Every structure is written in C-alpha cells, then in structure tokens.
XYZ file of C-alpha atoms in Angstrom:
581
model
C -13.952 -68.620 80.697
C -16.982 -68.672 82.539
C -18.511 -65.797 81.851
C -19.389 -67.045 78.782
C -22.630 -69.024 76.983
C -23.698 -71.465 78.776
C -20.600 -73.113 80.843
C -20.730 -70.016 82.561
C -24.422 -71.035 83.794
C -22.555 -74.252 84.831
C -19.871 -72.815 86.867
C -22.267 -70.225 88.951
C -24.668 -72.964 89.591
C -22.030 -75.468 90.582
C -20.761 -72.483 93.083
C -23.920 -71.757 93.884
C -24.723 -75.256 94.532
C -21.231 -76.685 96.231
C -21.127 -73.525 98.549
C -24.818 -73.856 99.931
C -24.352 -77.315 100.155
C -21.059 -76.924 102.488
C -22.898 -74.246 104.700
C -25.853 -75.667 104.651
C -24.727 -78.805 106.346
C -22.740 -77.430 108.644
C -25.236 -75.273 110.112
C -27.788 -78.321 110.727
C -24.871 -79.824 112.311
C -25.125 -76.793 114.526
C -28.517 -76.133 114.871
C -28.498 -73.556 113.020
C -31.354 -74.425 110.522
C -30.981 -73.966 107.005
C -31.836 -70.582 106.664
C -28.967 -68.967 108.289
C -26.743 -71.818 106.446
C -27.788 -70.718 102.481
C -27.490 -66.451 103.430
C -24.279 -66.916 104.197
C -23.156 -69.144 101.740
C -24.164 -65.935 99.249
C -22.276 -63.361 101.567
C -19.158 -65.394 100.816
C -19.854 -66.194 97.329
C -20.818 -63.059 95.939
C -19.153 -59.779 94.616
C -17.424 -57.917 98.378
C -16.118 -61.108 99.603
C -14.669 -64.095 97.198
C -17.229 -61.923 94.613
C -16.907 -66.137 91.987
C -20.395 -65.098 91.231
C -22.873 -61.985 90.093
C -25.761 -60.964 89.292
C -27.689 -61.357 92.290
C -31.005 -58.712 91.497
C -31.362 -61.651 88.739
C -31.033 -64.076 90.776
C -33.637 -62.940 93.329
C -36.431 -61.597 90.923
C -36.158 -65.983 89.616
C -35.541 -67.234 93.315
C -38.698 -65.336 94.768
C -40.854 -68.343 92.588
C -39.657 -70.241 95.702
C -41.830 -67.637 97.916
C -45.050 -68.349 95.933
C -44.304 -72.240 95.596
C -44.767 -71.497 99.839
C -47.615 -70.048 99.347
C -48.743 -71.822 97.499
C -48.190 -75.084 99.407
C -49.643 -73.398 102.396
C -52.682 -72.595 100.925
C -53.276 -76.632 99.604
C -53.053 -76.553 104.304
C -55.832 -74.302 104.523
C -59.520 -75.902 103.001
C -61.627 -72.796 102.537
C -63.481 -73.738 105.864
C -60.594 -73.795 107.761
C -59.633 -70.352 106.328
C -62.818 -68.682 107.276
C -61.884 -70.013 110.498
C -59.167 -68.372 110.932
C -60.098 -65.027 109.965
C -60.611 -63.392 113.545
C -56.532 -63.647 114.230
C -55.528 -62.742 110.662
C -57.742 -59.746 110.236
C -57.964 -59.026 114.388
C -54.229 -60.755 115.034
C -52.868 -59.702 111.624
C -53.944 -55.886 111.884
C -53.016 -54.854 115.348
C -49.345 -56.099 114.505
C -48.562 -54.572 111.228
C -50.273 -51.012 112.609
C -48.852 -51.207 116.182
C -45.305 -52.754 115.068
C -45.279 -49.617 111.810
C -45.958 -46.911 114.029
C -42.979 -48.016 117.033
C -40.530 -48.035 113.873
C -41.653 -44.837 112.758
C -40.959 -43.626 115.894
C -37.728 -44.996 116.806
C -36.377 -44.437 113.353
C -37.882 -41.072 113.744
C -36.567 -39.860 117.309
C -32.878 -41.799 117.059
C -32.047 -40.709 113.922
C -32.194 -37.684 111.606
C -34.450 -39.110 109.286
C -37.445 -36.877 108.260
C -40.480 -38.335 109.680
C -41.594 -39.316 106.223
C -38.844 -41.293 105.886
C -39.021 -43.189 109.110
C -42.893 -43.715 108.080
C -41.290 -45.328 104.633
C -39.259 -46.987 106.828
C -40.699 -48.315 109.685
C -43.727 -49.540 107.827
C -41.668 -52.563 106.036
C -39.615 -52.965 108.566
C -42.998 -54.014 110.704
C -43.302 -56.914 108.285
C -41.341 -60.368 108.958
C -39.838 -62.900 106.741
C -42.673 -65.574 105.551
C -39.662 -67.466 103.280
C -38.086 -67.958 106.752
C -40.949 -68.625 109.305
C -42.936 -70.805 107.539
C -40.286 -73.602 106.579
C -39.562 -73.013 110.491
C -43.083 -74.070 111.326
C -43.081 -76.421 108.422
C -40.220 -78.689 109.897
C -41.089 -78.720 113.801
C -44.447 -79.826 112.642
C -46.198 -76.942 114.433
C -47.977 -75.053 111.254
C -50.914 -77.043 111.795
C -50.993 -76.203 116.266
C -52.553 -73.146 117.541
C -49.547 -71.877 117.574
C -48.486 -72.240 114.165
C -52.308 -70.563 112.921
C -51.330 -67.573 114.692
C -47.759 -67.288 113.770
C -49.351 -68.146 109.570
C -52.958 -65.485 110.356
C -50.193 -62.819 111.282
C -47.555 -63.635 107.935
C -50.705 -64.295 105.908
C -51.990 -60.445 106.609
C -48.704 -59.055 106.577
C -48.948 -60.629 102.541
C -52.132 -59.195 101.946
C -51.421 -55.374 103.400
C -48.036 -54.609 100.703
C -50.346 -52.989 98.219
C -52.077 -50.548 101.056
C -47.989 -50.442 101.919
C -47.118 -49.497 98.577
C -50.291 -47.409 98.332
C -49.131 -45.311 101.403
C -45.834 -44.833 100.279
C -46.667 -43.873 96.536
C -48.987 -41.328 98.683
C -46.212 -39.635 100.381
C -43.466 -39.570 97.683
C -41.237 -36.239 96.766
C -41.451 -38.083 93.207
C -44.490 -37.177 90.587
C -43.655 -39.921 88.456
C -44.334 -42.276 91.453
C -47.383 -40.897 92.283
C -49.010 -41.571 88.717
C -49.627 -45.360 89.379
C -53.688 -46.374 89.960
C -55.339 -44.539 93.519
C -55.638 -47.372 96.138
C -58.855 -47.485 96.550
C -58.261 -49.122 92.252
C -56.331 -51.176 93.895
C -57.854 -52.810 96.306
C -61.065 -53.803 93.984
C -58.180 -55.287 92.026
C -57.278 -57.489 94.643
C -61.248 -58.485 95.304
C -61.586 -58.749 91.392
C -58.067 -60.555 91.060
C -59.553 -63.311 94.098
C -62.776 -63.605 93.124
C -61.204 -64.430 89.415
C -59.018 -67.226 90.688
C -61.947 -68.503 93.220
C -63.397 -69.310 89.745
C -60.716 -70.352 87.413
C -59.866 -72.719 90.439
C -63.267 -74.236 90.633
C -64.158 -74.169 86.943
C -60.346 -74.011 84.951
C -57.889 -75.799 87.670
C -59.824 -78.549 88.841
C -61.238 -80.216 86.025
C -57.921 -79.769 84.553
C -56.268 -81.934 87.580
C -59.821 -84.229 86.991
C -58.965 -85.085 83.522
C -55.250 -85.432 84.157
C -56.128 -87.556 86.832
C -57.665 -90.346 84.394
C -55.100 -89.945 81.807
C -52.126 -91.136 84.951
C -49.363 -89.498 83.183
C -47.781 -88.397 86.407
C -45.005 -85.760 84.932
C -48.360 -83.911 83.551
C -49.286 -83.198 87.155
C -45.588 -81.444 88.032
C -46.160 -79.592 84.480
C -49.731 -78.647 85.004
C -49.194 -77.836 89.431
C -46.382 -75.409 88.053
C -48.433 -74.154 85.634
C -51.201 -73.572 88.013
C -48.856 -71.518 90.518
C -47.028 -69.452 87.532
C -50.259 -68.621 86.191
C -51.871 -66.998 89.350
C -48.460 -64.821 90.593
C -48.851 -63.834 86.402
C -52.162 -62.815 86.742
C -51.619 -60.608 89.982
C -47.824 -59.166 89.101
C -49.793 -58.331 85.736
C -52.071 -56.418 87.989
C -49.899 -55.079 89.998
C -50.272 -56.758 93.088
C -49.143 -59.467 95.242
C -48.104 -62.354 93.720
C -47.253 -64.868 96.200
C -51.196 -64.401 97.695
C -52.266 -64.867 93.903
C -49.777 -68.476 94.574
C -51.551 -69.001 98.190
C -55.446 -67.792 96.334
C -54.774 -70.920 93.760
C -53.728 -73.296 96.258
C -56.434 -72.726 99.265
C -58.723 -73.407 96.203
C -57.199 -77.259 95.825
C -56.838 -77.862 99.382
C -60.332 -79.937 99.286
C -59.293 -81.205 96.129
C -58.194 -85.281 96.008
C -55.188 -84.368 94.631
C -54.035 -82.172 97.000
C -51.120 -84.072 98.497
C -49.966 -85.123 95.011
C -49.485 -81.241 94.296
C -47.806 -80.712 97.304
C -45.515 -83.863 96.656
C -44.942 -82.776 92.971
C -43.915 -78.532 94.371
C -41.849 -79.482 97.280
C -38.890 -79.813 95.333
C -39.418 -77.120 93.007
C -40.267 -75.239 96.187
C -37.001 -75.843 98.234
C -34.352 -75.510 95.370
C -36.245 -71.791 95.114
C -36.341 -70.833 98.814
C -32.193 -71.755 99.017
C -31.658 -69.301 96.023
C -33.234 -67.085 97.366
C -31.764 -66.628 100.949
C -28.523 -67.178 98.810
C -29.053 -64.330 96.659
C -30.158 -62.285 99.459
C -26.863 -62.990 101.268
C -25.329 -62.363 98.033
C -26.817 -58.228 97.936
C -25.458 -58.405 101.966
C -24.024 -54.737 101.666
C -20.833 -55.674 103.589
C -19.382 -52.282 102.844
C -22.220 -50.516 104.637
C -22.109 -52.243 108.003
C -18.116 -51.954 107.816
C -18.805 -48.306 107.741
C -21.168 -48.196 110.466
C -21.544 -51.567 112.417
C -23.015 -50.111 115.269
C -25.923 -48.485 114.080
C -27.193 -51.765 111.886
C -26.090 -53.784 114.555
C -28.127 -51.547 117.223
C -30.604 -50.435 114.835
C -30.953 -54.583 114.006
C -31.119 -55.363 117.524
C -33.801 -52.341 117.647
C -36.049 -54.313 115.380
C -35.726 -57.198 116.983
C -36.655 -55.983 120.413
C -39.578 -53.622 119.619
C -41.091 -56.139 117.170
C -40.487 -58.808 120.252
C -42.247 -56.857 122.501
C -45.251 -55.830 120.379
C -46.251 -59.084 118.857
C -45.702 -60.650 122.094
C -47.672 -58.225 123.970
C -50.402 -59.361 121.345
C -49.689 -62.406 121.684
C -50.973 -61.850 125.596
C -53.924 -60.325 124.424
C -55.007 -62.664 122.045
C -55.274 -65.097 125.424
C -51.853 -67.059 125.010
C -49.901 -67.720 127.858
C -46.056 -65.432 128.369
C -44.478 -68.167 127.165
C -46.005 -69.226 124.205
C -46.526 -65.009 123.361
C -42.407 -64.785 123.605
C -41.540 -67.366 121.223
C -44.414 -66.060 118.665
C -42.679 -62.542 119.101
C -39.504 -63.426 118.870
C -40.278 -65.844 115.924
C -41.797 -63.083 114.525
C -39.560 -60.279 115.236
C -37.030 -60.510 112.160
C -37.638 -58.282 109.312
C -38.174 -60.055 106.124
C -38.075 -60.205 102.410
C -40.901 -57.623 101.645
C -38.646 -55.034 102.688
C -36.243 -55.188 100.179
C -39.552 -54.426 97.615
C -41.006 -51.666 99.725
C -37.150 -50.195 100.407
C -36.679 -49.701 96.757
C -40.922 -48.177 96.210
C -39.247 -45.633 98.816
C -35.882 -44.633 97.056
C -37.245 -44.628 93.735
C -39.945 -42.046 95.517
C -37.226 -40.067 96.171
C -38.038 -40.692 100.201
C -34.461 -42.326 101.159
C -31.296 -42.286 99.467
C -29.783 -45.584 98.085
C -27.474 -45.546 100.938
C -30.079 -45.978 103.486
C -31.977 -48.643 101.443
C -28.267 -50.364 101.270
C -28.437 -49.673 104.824
C -31.829 -51.270 105.777
C -31.235 -54.232 103.607
C -28.358 -54.750 106.030
C -30.444 -54.483 108.738
C -33.463 -57.145 107.376
C -30.742 -59.449 106.435
C -28.916 -59.663 109.739
C -32.273 -59.194 111.851
C -32.928 -63.118 109.695
C -29.940 -63.986 110.233
C -30.382 -63.866 114.079
C -33.056 -65.626 113.948
C -32.112 -69.104 114.809
C -30.218 -67.572 117.211
C -33.174 -66.699 119.729
C -34.515 -69.555 118.933
C -32.289 -71.799 119.993
C -31.309 -69.721 122.897
C -34.380 -69.281 124.793
C -35.359 -72.212 124.014
C -35.231 -73.171 127.498
C -36.752 -70.276 128.977
C -39.518 -70.810 126.453
C -40.304 -74.477 127.393
C -42.801 -75.328 129.577
C -41.325 -76.353 133.618
C -43.626 -79.212 133.598
C -41.910 -80.229 130.005
C -38.615 -79.267 131.088
C -36.296 -82.189 130.843
C -36.193 -83.853 126.787
C -39.393 -85.971 126.377
C -38.693 -88.873 124.358
C -40.913 -89.471 120.968
C -41.763 -92.436 119.163
C -39.925 -95.683 117.955
C -41.414 -98.292 116.182
C -41.482 -101.279 118.706
C -43.629 -103.597 116.747
C -47.181 -102.632 117.982
C -50.093 -103.835 116.010
C -52.144 -100.865 117.200
C -51.069 -96.862 117.409
C -53.383 -95.013 120.104
C -52.538 -91.275 119.086
C -54.444 -89.166 122.041
C -54.600 -90.626 125.664
C -57.253 -88.852 127.649
C -59.871 -89.942 128.999
C -61.292 -91.950 125.639
C -57.838 -92.712 124.415
C -57.643 -94.516 127.234
C -60.465 -96.602 127.291
C -59.180 -97.693 123.594
C -56.016 -98.927 124.561
C -56.568 -100.606 128.107
C -59.356 -102.536 126.284
C -56.933 -103.720 123.456
C -54.232 -104.076 126.088
C -56.220 -106.322 127.749
C -57.084 -108.220 124.888
C -52.684 -108.939 124.365
C -52.469 -106.173 121.710
C -49.658 -104.716 121.674
C -50.018 -101.062 121.449
C -48.106 -98.109 121.214
C -49.447 -94.601 123.296
C -49.066 -91.102 121.688
C -50.014 -87.728 123.171
C -48.489 -84.431 122.624
C -49.874 -83.229 126.567
C -46.902 -83.168 128.954
C -49.253 -83.029 131.719
C -50.877 -86.189 131.023
C -47.782 -88.219 128.940
C -46.463 -87.492 133.081
C -49.922 -89.032 135.100
C -49.661 -91.834 132.553
C -46.190 -92.788 133.634
C -47.209 -92.728 137.481
C -49.570 -95.898 136.496
C -47.392 -97.380 134.960
C -47.670 -96.485 130.668
C -45.446 -95.453 128.839
C -47.055 -93.168 126.422
C -45.254 -91.355 123.557
C -44.531 -87.576 123.122
C -45.433 -86.321 119.994
C -48.296 -84.900 117.192
C -50.112 -87.802 116.012
C -51.003 -85.781 112.900
C -47.587 -85.886 111.286
C -47.109 -87.808 109.118
C -43.003 -88.310 109.867
C -44.186 -89.110 113.277
C -46.773 -91.589 112.846
C -44.260 -93.537 110.315
C -40.959 -93.342 113.262
C -43.831 -95.326 115.535
C -44.247 -97.914 113.394
C -47.594 -97.059 110.797
C -45.424 -98.745 108.691
C -46.186 -102.037 110.144
C -49.629 -101.707 112.339
C -52.747 -103.076 111.474
C -54.729 -100.096 113.469
C -54.088 -96.926 113.721
C -57.052 -95.160 116.191
C -57.572 -91.248 116.574
C -59.056 -90.570 120.143
C -58.045 -86.565 120.156
C -60.393 -84.574 121.224
C -61.597 -81.377 119.338
C -61.732 -81.062 115.503
C -58.417 -81.869 114.611
C -58.755 -84.542 112.503
C -59.612 -83.671 109.086
C -60.224 -85.516 105.726
C -56.756 -83.713 104.928
C -55.086 -86.008 107.836
C -56.597 -89.192 107.158
C -56.192 -89.094 103.065
C -52.678 -88.769 104.158
C -52.235 -91.626 106.892
C -54.355 -93.181 104.125
C -51.769 -92.741 101.026
C -48.523 -93.445 103.712
C -50.033 -96.359 105.118
C -52.614 -98.355 103.486
C -52.153 -101.783 105.365
C -53.281 -100.144 107.949
C -57.607 -99.664 109.149
C -57.922 -96.004 110.573
C -60.565 -95.779 113.547
C -61.578 -92.183 114.137
C -63.636 -90.284 117.679
C -65.713 -87.769 115.852
C -66.801 -84.952 117.735
C -70.274 -84.510 116.797
C -72.401 -85.568 113.636
C -70.814 -82.238 111.573
C -67.993 -83.582 112.187
C -68.875 -87.158 110.799
C -71.284 -85.034 107.647
C -67.518 -83.584 106.806
C -65.333 -86.476 106.555
C -68.135 -88.427 104.711
C -65.790 -88.679 101.693
C -62.252 -89.228 103.876
C -60.808 -92.923 103.752
C -61.235 -94.429 108.164
C -62.893 -97.533 108.751
C -64.558 -96.853 112.014
C -66.187 -93.097 113.252
C -68.088 -93.077 116.475
C -69.212 -89.578 118.323
C -67.821 -89.007 121.389
C -70.436 -88.940 123.597
C -73.224 -91.171 121.902
C -72.517 -94.764 123.550
C -72.284 -92.877 126.910
C -75.632 -90.866 126.140
C -77.333 -93.886 124.803
C -76.505 -95.806 128.012
C -77.773 -92.544 130.136
C -80.775 -92.871 128.428
C -81.116 -96.512 128.980
C -80.450 -95.823 132.708
C -82.983 -93.532 132.135
C -85.509 -96.119 131.451
C -84.898 -98.755 133.209
C -85.481 -95.900 136.704
C -88.603 -94.689 135.025
C -89.815 -99.010 135.128
C -89.287 -100.063 131.837
C -88.500 -103.269 131.306
C -85.546 -104.718 129.493
C -87.278 -105.359 125.959
C -88.812 -101.637 125.809
C -85.599 -100.574 126.380
C -84.204 -102.640 123.599
C -86.980 -101.890 121.598
C -86.568 -97.946 122.402
C -82.694 -97.683 121.652
C -83.086 -100.197 118.295
C -85.220 -97.657 117.313
C -82.896 -94.448 117.846
C -80.227 -96.734 116.476
C -82.346 -96.938 113.217
C -83.206 -93.659 113.006
C -80.431 -91.807 114.080
C -78.552 -93.854 110.934
C -80.785 -93.029 108.082
C -80.752 -89.716 108.885
C -77.061 -89.256 109.420
C -76.399 -91.581 105.703
C -79.044 -89.136 104.376
C -77.173 -86.109 105.230
C -73.851 -87.632 104.154
C -75.796 -87.781 100.980
C -76.779 -84.333 100.730
C -73.654 -82.713 102.920
C -74.896 -80.787 104.936
C -76.295 -81.347 108.930
C -79.827 -79.630 108.077
C -81.104 -82.376 105.422
C -83.361 -84.675 106.702
C -84.916 -82.534 109.647
C -88.212 -84.247 109.338
C -86.664 -87.478 110.590
C -85.731 -86.487 113.462
C -87.915 -87.980 116.920
C -90.697 -85.227 118.106
C -92.465 -85.815 121.246
C -96.519 -85.428 120.683
C -98.578 -82.743 121.240
C -100.298 -83.438 124.530
C-alpha cells in the first residue's frame, strides 16, 4: 500500500522523520552530534538493514539543496569586506590544503593498493575535500564561525568548493572514456565561473536588492520566505545550468546580501529549511552506505578511513602551525577537517564514468568517506582534554541572568574602567569575556567574570540582555560590525548599546548601525595627554580649554562629513595643519 501515490510519500516521510527524530535525540544525549544520528538513522531505514524506504539517490539530489541553503546562510554572515580580509587564508591555506592532502592521499592509495596511478589520483583528490555540510553546522552551534579559528576552517572549506570545477577537469583529462573528455576545457570552465560570479554580483545589486526593498515596503512576511528561496534556487540553478558548483552560486548570492538591512530576516526565514534539508541529506548518505562492501572488506574500509583521517589531520594541522596557530588549535583544525566530504561522491561518480575506477571501488570509497564523517564527533569529543588550553582546563561557567542593569562585554583594560565606574555608582553589572587568563586574573581581585563570546545573541540572552538597560561592547580590535549591532537591536530593542570603536574608520563603517554611543578607544586618553603637554608648555587653563574645544568641534564636523560620504578620505581640507614657517 505504501508504494502507491501520495500515501507512499506520507509513509516514507513518517518513517524518515520518526527515525531521524529518535536517533538524533539519542545521539544528542550522548553528545555525539546530530550528524551521526542522521547517518545511523539512514543506514537503519535503508535497503540494507530494515529496507523501510528506498530511492536514496533521488532523495539526496533533492536534499543537496540543504548544502546550497547552508552556503547561502554562511554568505549572509560574510560581508564583501570581511571576505576580502580572508583572501589569504582562502587562496593560501585553502590551496595548500587541497594540493598537499590530494597528493598525500594519492601517494598513499597508489603505494598501499593495486590501483593504477590514474585511479589513485581520481580517488585521492576527492578525499582531500572535507564535509562542508558537517563542519559548518558544528562551528555555528559552537558559536565559533566568526572566531579566527572558525574563519580559517571556513576559508579552507570555501576553497574546497571553488576547487570542485578544477578537480572535475583533472579527472576528465585523465579519463579513459572518450565521451567523458568531450566537455568544455578547463580554461573555459574557469571563465564561465568568473562570468557567473560577476553576473550574480550584478543581479544581487540591481535585481535582488530592489526586490527585497519592494517586499519590505509591502510588509508581507511570507513573501520574504518566497523571495529568499527564489534567490537561493535561482542562483544554484544558474550555476548548475553552466555545469558549475550550485553551492558556490548560493554563497555569492548570500555575500551580496550580507550588508543589506534584510540579512537577519533572510537568515531567520531560511534556517528551518536549511536544517530539515541538511538532515535529509545525511539521512540519504546513510541510506546509500554500502554495508555489504564494508562486510566484505571491513579491514580495508576501516584502515583506509583511519589513514584518511590521520593523513588529513597531520597535513592540515601542520599547515595551521605554519600559518601561526598554536599546536592545540592546529590539532583541532586538523581533526575538524579530517573527514571526507559530500563532494567526494560527485567526483567518484565522475571517475567511474571516466572508466578510471570500477563501481565496486566507487562504492568502497563512498563507505570510507561515510565512515570518516561518522568519526568526527567522536574525535572532537575524545580529544577535547588534549586540545583544551591548560589555563582553561576546568569547565568555565557561562553567564546567567541575575537581574543586572548593564552588561559589559570584554573585561580588558578598557572594559575594567567602564565596569568599575558603573559598579562605583551601585549599578548591577554582568561581566563577560572569553580570555580565560583575564578571567582568572580578575578572579584574584574579586571580580566575577563569566566566560563566553559576547557577540552571540543566544549567550547575551542567557546573560540577561532581555532585561538589561545598557549593553557596553568593550571588545578590542574590530570584532563588532554592523551585523552584530543590528542583531542585538532586533533581539533586545529595550537595551541601549554603547560601543568601543577601534578608530574613525570603524565609526564611519558603523554610521548606519543601531547604537546609542561610540567612542574611539584612544581618543580621550590622547586628549588628556595633549592637555598635560600644553600645561607643561606653560599654557593657561583657558587656552588649553579653547584648544580642546577647537579640536573637538573640528573633529566632530569632519567625522560627520566622512560619515555622510562613507569615506574616511573625505573632508581632508578640514584637518588641523601647522602653519608654514
């Protein structure tokens, strides 16, 4: 009965959702992550165990839209300026990872098996790619996607996605099947990729943004959902039509909307679809797992999965240390990216069509990839004590709501002054910092500082931001951008946001971001030194006050002009200059 018509879809939906719910809840309780729960659920309901559903290949084609949505959401978090800042990690660290891991795995397969070197290359290169669909949600759930560690991991994953087309070209070039070599040459694919990216950028600026502006004026929330899905599907469909990476197209579309006022609305609308489709993707991967291949050659599959993990962990960890990471962070990066990825299945199919490997080999190495993906949660959990810095070996207490009127995010030299003045005025304050050394030092002086990333909305809510009157961001550097401030205002509209800005460029960049007050971190101390210098030179108090007022008035007018122009080079004629002698 369940094979016919709509009843079949209802039956399969019931089975898949039921098993997914049960296994994901179980594995969450065991702290092994949702991904492993989905994989096991898929293997159990699949044709080789219970056989309750079929058509895994069809489902995975639809579920790959989940990866596309994931890259769109990630793109929304990366404004073009931030993406430009990551270019060295993307094209330096990412390129080195793909090349070195690909060559190392090719050599390993060529020397340890009877495969030809062409087949070893067709297997080794795909194994160099990691699982974007597994790693990015892990980083997001841990709140580390915006951290330096998360940005490095993301940069490598993004380059892996960019490398998909060159890898397809390489496999086509060594193919033994004449039909597989009839596609466009690599240089033409590269030009098509650049042209498609430029086209998406122009469409984002002149079509997508005006469309969302119109929908925002209409005020129909469900139209945002439709428009968001249309944007993702249209960009992915364009790339697929050109034979390029669908996920890359969605990512570019997300980047183009990253600095738009609709970013958080889009992220909220897309998130449920992304989560469900990614879950279906991993269910499908589990259903496609060839348990017979594992049963026939269990030692080979387990040994190859172990060799894959060890090789990638060593190579990526080594690259991390070369890039300036400490050994603990480099080890974490290597283990996090040590698994095979979903694009491996695509490239294995390409190699099979090119008569480079047999269907049995494609199935066998598909099992290796799936098994390596299943080990990642175990590896991250088992190595947590080793990767944890000795200064933070004990479990840190996260913030909790205690009725404080003010939240001070960042308890360094700047935040300490702000917090202590508030406390001196009997204002209840909650202090948050993620520097464990600073937390320990503050504790020696009787200050209670909670551990956490104060730019995360969920952590701010946990700390009581929903009831706070003031939120003071006292973090150094340029960690606070317009997106963070917009998210804070949307989540906690009653709170007044005060901001420590790195320099006047930061103030210009944040000119349209919601905040009550911003101060350059060194301005007031510089003014104080200038006053002391004038006093030492013999100026009287009236002249000193006049000089300060002149500077402040001039600086305010110049900053207003720069904000209006959106360019720190504006109003250069207003800079106070020394008269020629």
